[in-house]
Amino acid sequence: MTAAEKYVLAAYLVVLGAVLLYVVLYSFKLARLEREVAELTALAERRNAQLREPELRQKEPVI
Amino acid sequence: MSTWLRNSRGASLSLAAFGLLVAGVALAVFWVPNDADQGFSQRIFYLHVPVALTSYACFGWAAWKALRLLQTRDQRYDLESYTAVHMGVIFGALTLATGSIWAKISWGRWWVWSERQLVLFLILFLFYSAYFMLRYSTEPGPRRANMSAVYALFGVALIPVSFLAIRLAESFIHPVVFNRHGPQMAGSMFLTFCVCLAGTLALAAALYQNELTGKRLDARLRALREALA
């Protein structure tokens, strides 16, 4: 391989490497977003359960 | 299949970018003849110039979105302008990296400070890199959006200066391929260049679309968290 071929290959690999790095960083971002969605879903479910609690108490049979 | 493509702009742009870039690299490596002056190393041209033009396009798109924000005060343009600057800076860094490699083969040096084209592109790159410092030094809201929009609009004025620098220079070593007589290259070289440019633009559009979707999702989740807190 000549010096020119090595440099051309290096230039193309730099661009490919940058795109791959972007994909890796984006996958970290997606993982974070997924974690946040899971946290918010759990929070919303807890909130929903708290709202329903008085309703359920009213329906309990009186002894 | 067509409905899926229509509903997923990011995916269809990614597919187009992949196809065009694979075709462009194959044409650049196996089809185009060696340049009479630079030989094999001229093949960096099919990567370096499309990447540079794509970064100009991203900065131009950011300025257009900034202008729309200032006209309409619609805050969604702020995120679009910011994402376009983000993409422009990524492609700008790649332009500097590939340009340095080309300079090393052609001129024997990684960087030439006396060359106006290089220095002006570096100034443009640093100008847009400073955009992030400005943006994150201010609290989120309409004030930050307006300041960022004005900054992005000012930056776009540097693009024609950077683009025309090699044409206005009296003495230069940076090659000029496109002049008023059209592209100074063989038909096969020009076709390969066009395929590579289309591929790079499609790649930038795909990255822009994905990044914008991610940033919108992030903003909506933040709003939802505040609402639930």
CSV table of C-alpha atoms in Angstrom, one decimal:
chain,number,residue,atom,x,y,z
A,1,MET,CA,0.0,0.0,0.0
A,2,THR,CA,1.4,3.4,-1.0
A,3,ALA,CA,1.5,6.4,1.3
A,4,ALA,CA,-1.2,8.1,-0.6
A,5,GLU,CA,-3.5,5.1,-0.3
A,6,LYS,CA,-2.8,5.0,3.4
A,7,TYR,CA,-3.8,8.6,3.8
A,8,VAL,CA,-6.9,8.2,1.7
A,9,LEU,CA,-7.9,5.2,3.7
A,10,ALA,CA,-7.3,7.2,6.9
A,11,ALA,CA,-9.6,10.0,5.8
A,12,TYR,CA,-12.4,7.6,4.9
A,13,LEU,CA,-11.9,5.8,8.3
A,14,VAL,CA,-12.0,9.1,10.2
A,15,VAL,CA,-15.5,9.8,8.8
A,16,LEU,CA,-16.7,6.2,9.3
A,17,GLY,CA,-15.3,6.3,12.9
A,18,ALA,CA,-17.1,9.6,13.6
A,19,VAL,CA,-20.4,8.2,12.4
A,20,LEU,CA,-19.9,5.0,14.5
A,21,LEU,CA,-19.0,7.2,17.6
A,22,TYR,CA,-22.2,9.2,17.0
A,23,VAL,CA,-24.2,5.9,16.9
A,24,VAL,CA,-22.6,4.8,20.2
A,25,LEU,CA,-23.2,8.1,21.9
A,26,TYR,CA,-26.8,8.1,20.7
A,27,SER,CA,-27.4,4.6,22.0
A,28,PHE,CA,-26.3,5.9,25.5
A,29,LYS,CA,-28.8,8.7,25.1
A,30,LEU,CA,-31.6,6.3,24.1
A,31,ALA,CA,-30.8,4.1,27.1
A,32,ARG,CA,-31.1,7.2,29.4
A,33,LEU,CA,-34.4,8.2,27.8
A,34,GLU,CA,-35.7,4.6,28.3
A,35,ARG,CA,-34.7,4.7,31.9
A,36,GLU,CA,-36.5,8.1,32.4
A,37,VAL,CA,-39.6,6.8,30.7
A,38,ALA,CA,-39.6,3.8,33.1
A,39,GLU,CA,-39.2,6.1,36.1
A,40,LEU,CA,-42.0,8.4,35.0
A,41,THR,CA,-44.3,5.4,34.3
A,42,ALA,CA,-43.6,4.1,37.8
A,43,LEU,CA,-44.3,7.6,39.2
A,44,ALA,CA,-47.5,7.9,37.3
A,45,GLU,CA,-48.7,4.4,38.4
A,46,ARG,CA,-48.0,5.3,42.1
A,47,ARG,CA,-49.8,8.6,41.6
A,48,ASN,CA,-52.8,6.8,40.1
A,49,ALA,CA,-52.8,4.3,42.9
A,50,GLN,CA,-52.9,7.1,45.5
A,51,LEU,CA,-55.8,8.8,43.7
A,52,ARG,CA,-57.8,5.6,43.7
A,53,GLU,CA,-57.1,4.8,47.4
A,54,PRO,CA,-60.0,6.9,48.8
A,55,GLU,CA,-62.4,5.5,46.2
A,56,LEU,CA,-61.5,1.9,47.3
A,57,ARG,CA,-61.9,2.8,51.0
A,58,GLN,CA,-65.4,4.1,50.3
A,59,LYS,CA,-66.3,0.8,48.7
A,60,GLU,CA,-65.0,-1.3,51.6
A,61,PRO,CA,-67.9,-3.0,53.6
A,62,VAL,CA,-68.8,-1.4,56.9
A,63,ILE,CA,-68.8,-4.0,59.8
B,1,MET,CA,-43.2,-1.1,3.2
B,2,SER,CA,-44.0,2.3,1.6
B,3,THR,CA,-46.2,3.3,4.5
B,4,TRP,CA,-43.4,2.4,6.9
B,5,LEU,CA,-41.0,4.6,4.9
B,6,ARG,CA,-43.4,7.4,4.8
B,7,ASN,CA,-44.0,7.3,8.6
B,8,SER,CA,-40.4,7.0,9.4
B,9,ARG,CA,-38.5,9.8,7.8
B,10,GLY,CA,-35.3,9.1,9.8
B,11,ALA,CA,-35.2,5.5,8.6
B,12,SER,CA,-35.8,6.3,5.0
B,13,LEU,CA,-33.1,9.0,5.0
B,14,SER,CA,-30.7,6.6,6.7
B,15,LEU,CA,-31.4,4.0,4.0
B,16,ALA,CA,-30.8,6.6,1.3
B,17,ALA,CA,-27.6,7.8,2.9
B,18,PHE,CA,-26.3,4.3,3.3
B,19,GLY,CA,-27.1,3.4,-0.4
B,20,LEU,CA,-25.6,6.6,-1.8
B,21,LEU,CA,-22.5,6.6,0.4
B,22,VAL,CA,-21.7,2.9,-0.5
B,23,ALA,CA,-22.2,3.7,-4.2
B,24,GLY,CA,-20.2,6.9,-3.9
B,25,VAL,CA,-17.2,5.2,-2.2
B,26,ALA,CA,-17.3,2.3,-4.6
B,27,LEU,CA,-17.3,4.8,-7.6
B,28,ALA,CA,-14.5,6.9,-6.0
B,29,VAL,CA,-12.3,3.8,-5.3
B,30,PHE,CA,-13.0,1.6,-8.4
B,31,TRP,CA,-14.4,3.7,-11.2
B,32,VAL,CA,-12.9,7.2,-11.4
B,33,PRO,CA,-9.5,7.6,-13.0
B,34,ASN,CA,-6.5,8.8,-11.1
B,35,ASP,CA,-6.1,12.6,-11.2
B,36,ALA,CA,-3.3,13.7,-13.5
B,37,ASP,CA,-1.8,16.1,-10.9
B,38,GLN,CA,-2.5,14.5,-7.5
B,39,GLY,CA,-2.8,10.8,-8.5
B,40,PHE,CA,-4.6,8.5,-6.1
B,41,SER,CA,-4.7,11.0,-3.2
B,42,GLN,CA,-7.2,13.2,-5.1
B,43,ARG,CA,-9.9,10.6,-4.0
B,44,ILE,CA,-10.1,12.5,-0.7
B,45,PHE,CA,-11.9,15.2,-2.7
B,46,TYR,CA,-15.0,12.9,-2.9
B,47,LEU,CA,-15.2,12.9,0.9
B,48,HIS,CA,-13.7,16.3,1.9
B,49,VAL,CA,-15.7,18.6,-0.4
B,50,PRO,CA,-19.1,17.0,0.2
B,51,VAL,CA,-18.5,17.0,4.0
B,52,ALA,CA,-17.5,20.7,3.8
B,53,LEU,CA,-20.6,21.6,1.7
B,54,THR,CA,-22.8,19.7,4.1
B,55,SER,CA,-21.5,21.6,7.0
B,56,TYR,CA,-22.3,24.9,5.1
B,57,ALA,CA,-25.8,23.5,4.4
B,58,CYS,CA,-26.3,22.7,8.1
B,59,PHE,CA,-25.3,26.2,9.2
B,60,GLY,CA,-27.5,27.6,6.4
B,61,TRP,CA,-30.4,25.5,7.6
B,62,ALA,CA,-29.8,26.6,11.2
B,63,ALA,CA,-29.9,30.3,10.1
B,64,TRP,CA,-33.2,29.7,8.2
B,65,LYS,CA,-34.8,28.1,11.3
B,66,ALA,CA,-33.4,31.0,13.4
B,67,LEU,CA,-35.0,33.5,11.0
B,68,ARG,CA,-38.3,31.6,11.3
B,69,LEU,CA,-38.1,31.7,15.1
B,70,LEU,CA,-37.5,35.5,15.1
B,71,GLN,CA,-40.4,36.0,12.6
B,72,THR,CA,-43.0,33.7,14.2
B,73,ARG,CA,-41.7,33.4,17.9
B,74,ASP,CA,-42.6,29.8,17.6
B,75,GLN,CA,-40.3,28.0,20.0
B,76,ARG,CA,-40.1,24.8,18.1
B,77,TYR,CA,-37.7,26.5,15.6
B,78,ASP,CA,-35.2,27.0,18.5
B,79,LEU,CA,-34.7,23.3,18.8
B,80,GLU,CA,-34.5,22.8,15.1
B,81,SER,CA,-31.9,25.6,14.7
B,82,TYR,CA,-29.9,24.2,17.6
B,83,THR,CA,-29.9,20.7,16.1
B,84,ALA,CA,-28.8,22.0,12.7
B,85,VAL,CA,-25.8,23.9,14.4
B,86,HIS,CA,-25.0,20.7,16.2
B,87,MET,CA,-24.8,18.8,12.9
B,88,GLY,CA,-22.9,21.6,11.2
B,89,VAL,CA,-20.2,21.5,13.9
B,90,ILE,CA,-19.9,17.7,13.6
B,91,PHE,CA,-19.4,18.0,9.8
B,92,GLY,CA,-17.2,21.0,10.3
B,93,ALA,CA,-14.9,19.0,12.5
B,94,LEU,CA,-14.8,16.2,9.9
B,95,THR,CA,-14.0,18.8,7.2
B,96,LEU,CA,-11.0,20.0,9.2
B,97,ALA,CA,-9.8,16.4,9.9
B,98,THR,CA,-10.1,15.3,6.2
B,99,GLY,CA,-8.7,18.5,5.0
B,100,SER,CA,-5.7,18.2,7.2
B,101,ILE,CA,-5.0,14.6,5.9
B,102,TRP,CA,-5.3,15.9,2.3
B,103,ALA,CA,-3.0,18.8,3.1
B,104,LYS,CA,-0.4,16.4,4.6
B,105,ILE,CA,-0.4,14.3,1.4
B,106,SER,CA,-0.4,17.2,-1.1
B,107,TRP,CA,1.6,19.9,0.7
B,108,GLY,CA,3.5,17.8,3.2
B,109,ARG,CA,2.1,19.7,6.2
B,110,TRP,CA,-1.1,19.1,8.3
B,111,TRP,CA,-2.0,22.8,8.4
B,112,VAL,CA,-1.0,26.0,6.5
B,113,TRP,CA,-1.7,29.2,8.5
B,114,SER,CA,-1.1,31.4,5.5
B,115,GLU,CA,-3.9,29.8,3.6
B,116,ARG,CA,-7.1,32.0,3.9
B,117,GLN,CA,-9.5,29.2,3.0
B,118,LEU,CA,-8.3,27.0,5.9
B,119,VAL,CA,-8.1,29.8,8.5
B,120,LEU,CA,-11.6,31.2,7.5
B,121,PHE,CA,-13.1,27.7,7.8
B,122,LEU,CA,-11.5,27.3,11.2
B,123,ILE,CA,-12.9,30.7,12.3
B,124,LEU,CA,-16.4,29.6,11.1
B,125,PHE,CA,-16.0,26.3,13.0
B,126,LEU,CA,-14.9,28.1,16.2
B,127,PHE,CA,-17.7,30.6,15.8
B,128,TYR,CA,-20.3,27.9,15.8
B,129,SER,CA,-18.5,26.0,18.5
B,130,ALA,CA,-18.9,29.0,20.7
B,131,TYR,CA,-22.7,28.9,20.0
B,132,PHE,CA,-23.0,26.1,22.6
B,133,MET,CA,-21.2,28.1,25.2
B,134,LEU,CA,-23.6,31.0,24.6
B,135,ARG,CA,-26.6,28.7,24.7
B,136,TYR,CA,-25.7,26.9,27.9
B,137,SER,CA,-24.7,30.1,29.7
B,138,THR,CA,-28.3,31.3,29.7
B,139,GLU,CA,-31.4,29.9,31.3
B,140,PRO,CA,-33.8,28.0,29.0
B,141,GLY,CA,-36.6,30.2,27.7
B,142,PRO,CA,-37.5,32.7,25.0
B,143,ARG,CA,-34.5,34.9,25.9
B,144,ARG,CA,-32.1,32.1,25.2
B,145,ALA,CA,-33.9,31.1,22.0
B,146,ASN,CA,-33.7,34.7,20.7
B,147,MET,CA,-30.1,35.1,21.6
B,148,SER,CA,-29.2,31.7,19.9
B,149,ALA,CA,-31.2,32.6,16.8
B,150,VAL,CA,-29.4,36.0,16.4
B,151,TYR,CA,-26.0,34.3,16.8
B,152,ALA,CA,-26.9,31.6,14.3
B,153,LEU,CA,-28.0,34.3,11.8
B,154,PHE,CA,-24.7,36.2,12.3
B,155,GLY,CA,-22.7,33.1,11.7
B,156,VAL,CA,-24.3,32.5,8.3
B,157,ALA,CA,-22.6,35.7,7.0
B,158,LEU,CA,-19.3,33.9,7.4
B,159,ILE,CA,-20.3,31.1,4.9
B,160,PRO,CA,-20.0,33.1,1.7
B,161,VAL,CA,-16.8,34.7,3.0
B,162,SER,CA,-15.3,31.3,3.7
B,163,PHE,CA,-16.6,29.9,0.4
B,164,LEU,CA,-15.3,32.8,-1.8
B,165,ALA,CA,-12.0,33.1,0.1
B,166,ILE,CA,-10.1,30.9,-2.4
B,167,ARG,CA,-11.6,32.7,-5.3
B,168,LEU,CA,-10.7,36.1,-4.0
B,169,ALA,CA,-7.2,35.1,-2.9
B,170,GLU,CA,-4.4,36.4,-5.1
B,171,SER,CA,-2.0,33.6,-4.4
B,172,PHE,CA,-3.2,30.2,-3.1
B,173,ILE,CA,-2.3,26.6,-3.0
B,174,HIS,CA,-5.8,25.4,-2.2
B,175,PRO,CA,-7.2,23.9,-5.5
B,176,VAL,CA,-10.2,25.5,-7.2
B,177,VAL,CA,-12.3,22.9,-9.0
B,178,PHE,CA,-15.6,24.8,-9.5
B,179,ASN,CA,-15.3,28.1,-11.3
B,180,ARG,CA,-17.4,30.3,-13.5
B,181,HIS,CA,-16.8,27.9,-16.4
B,182,GLY,CA,-18.3,25.0,-14.4
B,183,PRO,CA,-16.6,21.9,-12.8
B,184,GLN,CA,-13.0,21.5,-13.9
B,185,MET,CA,-13.0,17.7,-13.9
B,186,ALA,CA,-14.0,14.7,-16.0
B,187,GLY,CA,-17.6,13.6,-16.3
B,188,SER,CA,-17.0,10.5,-14.3
B,189,MET,CA,-15.4,12.5,-11.5
B,190,PHE,CA,-18.3,15.0,-11.4
B,191,LEU,CA,-20.9,12.2,-11.3
B,192,THR,CA,-19.0,10.5,-8.4
B,193,PHE,CA,-18.8,13.8,-6.6
B,194,CYS,CA,-22.6,14.4,-7.0
B,195,VAL,CA,-23.3,10.9,-5.6
B,196,CYS,CA,-21.0,11.5,-2.6
B,197,LEU,CA,-22.6,14.9,-2.0
B,198,ALA,CA,-26.1,13.5,-2.2
B,199,GLY,CA,-25.0,10.7,0.2
B,200,THR,CA,-23.4,13.1,2.7
B,201,LEU,CA,-26.5,15.4,2.6
B,202,ALA,CA,-28.8,12.4,3.2
B,203,LEU,CA,-26.5,11.3,6.1
B,204,ALA,CA,-26.7,14.8,7.6
B,205,ALA,CA,-30.5,14.9,7.1
B,206,ALA,CA,-30.9,11.5,8.8
B,207,LEU,CA,-28.7,12.5,11.7
B,208,TYR,CA,-30.6,15.8,12.0
B,209,GLN,CA,-33.9,13.9,12.0
B,210,ASN,CA,-32.8,11.4,14.7
B,211,GLU,CA,-31.1,14.1,16.9
B,212,LEU,CA,-34.2,16.3,16.6
B,213,THR,CA,-36.5,13.4,17.6
B,214,GLY,CA,-34.2,12.6,20.6
B,215,LYS,CA,-34.1,16.3,21.7
B,216,ARG,CA,-37.9,16.7,21.4
B,217,LEU,CA,-38.4,13.5,23.4
B,218,ASP,CA,-35.9,14.7,26.0
B,219,ALA,CA,-37.8,18.1,26.3
B,220,ARG,CA,-41.2,16.3,26.6
B,221,LEU,CA,-39.9,14.0,29.3
B,222,ARG,CA,-38.6,16.9,31.2
B,223,ALA,CA,-42.0,18.7,31.0
B,224,LEU,CA,-43.7,15.5,32.1
B,225,ARG,CA,-41.4,15.1,35.1
B,226,GLU,CA,-42.1,18.6,36.1
B,227,ALA,CA,-45.9,18.0,35.8
B,228,LEU,CA,-45.7,14.9,37.9
B,229,ALA,CA,-43.4,16.3,40.5
